[in-house]
Coordinates of C-alpha atoms in Angstrom, one line a residue:
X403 CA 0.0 0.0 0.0
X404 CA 1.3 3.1 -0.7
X405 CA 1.8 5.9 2.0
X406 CA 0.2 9.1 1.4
X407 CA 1.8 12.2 2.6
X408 CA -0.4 14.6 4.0
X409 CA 0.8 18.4 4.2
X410 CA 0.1 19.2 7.5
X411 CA -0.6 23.6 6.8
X412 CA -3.2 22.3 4.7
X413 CA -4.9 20.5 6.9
X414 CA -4.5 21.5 10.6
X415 CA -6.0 24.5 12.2
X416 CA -7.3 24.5 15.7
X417 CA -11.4 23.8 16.0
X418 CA -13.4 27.1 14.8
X419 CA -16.9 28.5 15.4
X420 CA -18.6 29.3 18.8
X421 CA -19.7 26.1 19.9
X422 CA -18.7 24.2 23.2
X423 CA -16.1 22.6 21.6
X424 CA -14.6 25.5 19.7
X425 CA -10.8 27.0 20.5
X426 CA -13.1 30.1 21.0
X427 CA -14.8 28.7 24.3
X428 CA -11.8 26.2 25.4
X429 CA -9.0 28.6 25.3
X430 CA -8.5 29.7 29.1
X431 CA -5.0 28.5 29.3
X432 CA -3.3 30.7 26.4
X433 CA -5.7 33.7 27.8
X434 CA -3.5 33.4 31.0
X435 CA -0.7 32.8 29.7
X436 CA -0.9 36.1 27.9
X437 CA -1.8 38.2 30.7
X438 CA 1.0 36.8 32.5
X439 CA 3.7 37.8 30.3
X440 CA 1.8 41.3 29.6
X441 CA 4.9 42.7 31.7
X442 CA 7.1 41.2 29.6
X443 CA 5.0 42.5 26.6
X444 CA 5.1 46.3 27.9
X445 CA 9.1 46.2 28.9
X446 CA 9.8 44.3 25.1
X447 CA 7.0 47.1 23.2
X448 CA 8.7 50.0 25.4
X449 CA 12.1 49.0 23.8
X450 CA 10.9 48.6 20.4
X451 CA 8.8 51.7 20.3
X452 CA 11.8 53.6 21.6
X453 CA 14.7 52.1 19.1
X454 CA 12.4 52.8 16.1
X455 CA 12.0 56.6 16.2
X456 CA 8.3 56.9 16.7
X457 CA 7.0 55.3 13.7
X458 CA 3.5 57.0 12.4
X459 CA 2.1 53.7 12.3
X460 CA 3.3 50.9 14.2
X461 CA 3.1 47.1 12.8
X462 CA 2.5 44.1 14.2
X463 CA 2.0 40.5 13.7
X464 CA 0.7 37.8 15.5
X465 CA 2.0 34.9 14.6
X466 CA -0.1 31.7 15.0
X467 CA -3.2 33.8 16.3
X468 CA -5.6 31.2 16.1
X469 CA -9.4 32.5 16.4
X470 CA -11.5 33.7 19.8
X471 CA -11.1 36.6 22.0
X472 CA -7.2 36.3 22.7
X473 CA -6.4 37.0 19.1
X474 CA -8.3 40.9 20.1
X475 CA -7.2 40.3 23.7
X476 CA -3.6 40.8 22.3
X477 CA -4.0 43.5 20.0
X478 CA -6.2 45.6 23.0
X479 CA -2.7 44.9 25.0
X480 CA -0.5 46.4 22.3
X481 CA -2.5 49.5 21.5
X482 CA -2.7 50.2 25.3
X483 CA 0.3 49.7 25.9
X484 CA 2.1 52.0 23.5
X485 CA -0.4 54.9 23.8
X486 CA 0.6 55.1 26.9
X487 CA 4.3 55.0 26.3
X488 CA 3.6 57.8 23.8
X489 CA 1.8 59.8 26.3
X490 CA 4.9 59.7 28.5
X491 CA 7.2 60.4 25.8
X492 CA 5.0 63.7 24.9
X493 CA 4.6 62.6 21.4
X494 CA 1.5 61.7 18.7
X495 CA 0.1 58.0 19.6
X496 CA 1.0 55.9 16.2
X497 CA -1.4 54.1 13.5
X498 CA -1.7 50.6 14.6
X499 CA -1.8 47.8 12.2
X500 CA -1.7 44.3 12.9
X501 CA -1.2 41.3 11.0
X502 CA -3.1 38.2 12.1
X503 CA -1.5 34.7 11.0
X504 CA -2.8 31.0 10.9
X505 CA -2.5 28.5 8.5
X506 CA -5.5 27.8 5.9
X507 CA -7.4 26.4 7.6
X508 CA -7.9 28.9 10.3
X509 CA -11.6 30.6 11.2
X510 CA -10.5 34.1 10.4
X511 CA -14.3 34.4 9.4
X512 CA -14.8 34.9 13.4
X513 CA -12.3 37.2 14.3
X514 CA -13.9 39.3 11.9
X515 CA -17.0 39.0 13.1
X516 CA -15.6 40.7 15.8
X517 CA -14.0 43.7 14.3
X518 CA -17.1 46.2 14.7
X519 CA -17.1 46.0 17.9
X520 CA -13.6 46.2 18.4
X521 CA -13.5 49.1 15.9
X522 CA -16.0 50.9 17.8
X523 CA -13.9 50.5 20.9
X524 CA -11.1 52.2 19.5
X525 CA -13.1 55.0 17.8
X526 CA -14.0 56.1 21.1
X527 CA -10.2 56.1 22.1
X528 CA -9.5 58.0 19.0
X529 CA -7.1 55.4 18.1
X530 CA -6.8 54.2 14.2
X531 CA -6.2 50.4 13.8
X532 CA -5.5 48.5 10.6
X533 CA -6.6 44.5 11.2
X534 CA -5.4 42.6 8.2
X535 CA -5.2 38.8 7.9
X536 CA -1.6 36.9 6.7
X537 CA -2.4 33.1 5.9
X538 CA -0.1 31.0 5.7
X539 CA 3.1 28.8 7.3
X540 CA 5.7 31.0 9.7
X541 CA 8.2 28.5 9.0
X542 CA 9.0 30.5 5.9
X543 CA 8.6 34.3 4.2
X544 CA 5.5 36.4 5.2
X545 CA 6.1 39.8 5.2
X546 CA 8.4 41.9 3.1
X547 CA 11.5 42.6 4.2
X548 CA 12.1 45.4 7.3
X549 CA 8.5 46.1 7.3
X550 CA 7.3 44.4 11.1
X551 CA 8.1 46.5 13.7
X552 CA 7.2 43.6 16.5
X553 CA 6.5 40.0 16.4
X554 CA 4.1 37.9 19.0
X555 CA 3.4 34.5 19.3
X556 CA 2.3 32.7 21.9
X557 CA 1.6 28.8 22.7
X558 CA 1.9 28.0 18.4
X559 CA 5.8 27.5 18.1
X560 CA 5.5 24.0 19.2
X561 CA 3.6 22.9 16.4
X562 CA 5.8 21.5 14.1
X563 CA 6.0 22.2 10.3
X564 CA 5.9 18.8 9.6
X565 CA 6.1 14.5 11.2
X566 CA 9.9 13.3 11.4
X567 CA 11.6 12.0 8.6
X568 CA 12.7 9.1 10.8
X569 CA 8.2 8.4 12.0
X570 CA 7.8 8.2 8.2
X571 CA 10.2 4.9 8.1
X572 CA 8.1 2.5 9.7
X573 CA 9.8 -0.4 9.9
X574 CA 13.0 1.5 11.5
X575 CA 10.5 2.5 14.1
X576 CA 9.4 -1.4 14.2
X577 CA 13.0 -3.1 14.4
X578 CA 14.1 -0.3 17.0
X579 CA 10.9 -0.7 18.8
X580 CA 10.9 -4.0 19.0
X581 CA 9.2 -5.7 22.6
X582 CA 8.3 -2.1 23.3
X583 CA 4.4 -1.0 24.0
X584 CA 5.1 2.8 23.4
X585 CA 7.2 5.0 21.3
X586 CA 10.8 4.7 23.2
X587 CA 14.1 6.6 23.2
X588 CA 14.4 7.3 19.3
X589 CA 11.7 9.2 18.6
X590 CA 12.2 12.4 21.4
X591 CA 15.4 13.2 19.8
X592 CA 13.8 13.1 16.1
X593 CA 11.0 15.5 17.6
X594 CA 13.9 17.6 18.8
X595 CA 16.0 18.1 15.7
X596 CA 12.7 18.8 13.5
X597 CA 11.8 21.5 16.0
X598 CA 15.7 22.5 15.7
X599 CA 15.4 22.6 11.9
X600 CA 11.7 24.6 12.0
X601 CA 12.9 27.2 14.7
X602 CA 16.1 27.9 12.5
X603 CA 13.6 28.8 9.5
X604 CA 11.5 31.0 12.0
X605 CA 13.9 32.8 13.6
X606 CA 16.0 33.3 9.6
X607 CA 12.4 34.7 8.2
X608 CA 11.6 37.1 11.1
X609 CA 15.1 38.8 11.2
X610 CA 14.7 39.3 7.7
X611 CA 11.1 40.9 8.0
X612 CA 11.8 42.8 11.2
X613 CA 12.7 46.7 10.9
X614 CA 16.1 47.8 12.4
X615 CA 15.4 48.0 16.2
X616 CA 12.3 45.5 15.9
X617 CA 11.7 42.6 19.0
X618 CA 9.6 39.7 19.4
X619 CA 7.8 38.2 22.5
X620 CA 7.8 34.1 21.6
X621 CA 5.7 31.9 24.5
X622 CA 5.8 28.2 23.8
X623 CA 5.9 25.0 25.8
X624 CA 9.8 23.6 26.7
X625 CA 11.1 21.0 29.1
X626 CA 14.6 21.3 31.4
X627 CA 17.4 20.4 29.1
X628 CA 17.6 16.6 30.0
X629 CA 18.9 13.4 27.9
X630 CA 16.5 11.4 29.8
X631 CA 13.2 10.5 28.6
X632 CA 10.7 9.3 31.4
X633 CA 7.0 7.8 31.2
X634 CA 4.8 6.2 32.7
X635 CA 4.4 3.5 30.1
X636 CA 8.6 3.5 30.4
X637 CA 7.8 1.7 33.6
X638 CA 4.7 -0.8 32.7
X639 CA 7.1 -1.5 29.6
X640 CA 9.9 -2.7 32.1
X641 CA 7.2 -4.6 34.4
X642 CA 6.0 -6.4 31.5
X643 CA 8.5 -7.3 30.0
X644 CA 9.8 -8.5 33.3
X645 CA 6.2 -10.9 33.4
X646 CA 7.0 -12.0 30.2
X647 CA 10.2 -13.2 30.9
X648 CA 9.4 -15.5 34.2
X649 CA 6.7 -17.3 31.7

């Protein structure tokens, strides 16, 4: 049989709508994840906005914004958060425009369901905001070059851009697998260098689209730098294997 390889921006995209099941109403944990690194967000905007000469409009992207109220949540942050920088400095608030990216697949259609509202919000601020949406992979080219004054992403980076080479051979996996009941001690490492190889590609495309004096504020999931690889089924794998053997 032959193996079909799927492309995975094609195809994933986190659930959308605004039913019970949706990202929308099941996304908590990024929300406070977000507000809190917002002081990390104001020290990293403060520096930007202050290395860039006071641009008259002020871009950002989110990268990996998904759909629901934190993809607003963070935009709401930005603008507040620079206005009020400006107001110390003494000088005009910016423009704000903001890129929102997602693969494909995303449900932009909600976020801009939204945008009235949000619009309406600012109007009263007098604050001018420019929402645009970027499809599309960040493990490559986005945005013309020096033209981003700030990147964000937050709980997206771990996603890789696509499975292992080594997942795809399946009867490496088998042989090396062999008397095992889970995935064992080759596959971590071959998670590890994709996410090497992906991050490389993120962090080339951003410096090239980032303006002289430009930052980013990147939240994703890690673990302590560690060779060792420990499970639960690590240990019912050495328990049975121990059963089997005293047959």
């Amino acid at each position: 049989m032959e193996t079909q390889v799927v492309c995975v921006e094609q195809v994933l995209h986190m659930k959308g709508g605004a039913e019970e099941t949706s990202f929308a109403n099941n996304s908590l944990i990024p929300k406070k994840v977000m507000m809190r690194v917002k002081p990390i967000l104001e020290e990293s905007l403060n520096k930007v906005y202050g290395a860039t000469n006071v641009p008259t409009c002020f871009k950002v992207a989110d990268l990996g914004c998904s759909s629901g109220p934190n993809t607003l949540l963070l935009a709401s942050n930005v603008i507040h958060i620079v206005n009020e920088t400006s107001r110390r400095l003494k000088v005009e608030p910016p423009m704000f425009q903001f890129f929102l990216n997602d693969l494909f697949g995303n449900d932009f259609n909600s976020i801009f369901k939204s945008l009235p509202q949000f619009y309406d919000t600012l109007k009263q601020q007098n604050t001018t905001c420019f929402i645009n949406a970027t499809p599309g992979t960040f493990y490559g080219t986005l945005f013309p070059s020096n033209s981003i004054h700030f990147f964000h992403s937050s709980f997206s980076l771990h996603w890789l851009s696509q499975v292992p080479n080594l997942l795809r051979d399946e009867a490496k996996i088998a042989n090396d697998d062999k008397g095992n009941i889970y995935a064992t001690s080759i596959i971590p490492p071959s998670y590890g260098k994709q996410f090497e190889q992906d991050f490389k590609l993120f962090l080339g495309s951003r410096h090239k689209e980032l303006v002289p004096g430009g930052g980013m504020l990147l939240t994703f999931l890690g673990k302590f730098d560690t060779s060792e690889y420990i499970s639960l089924p690590g240990i019912f794998r050495v328990v049975l294997n121990d059963m089997v053997q005293r047959i």
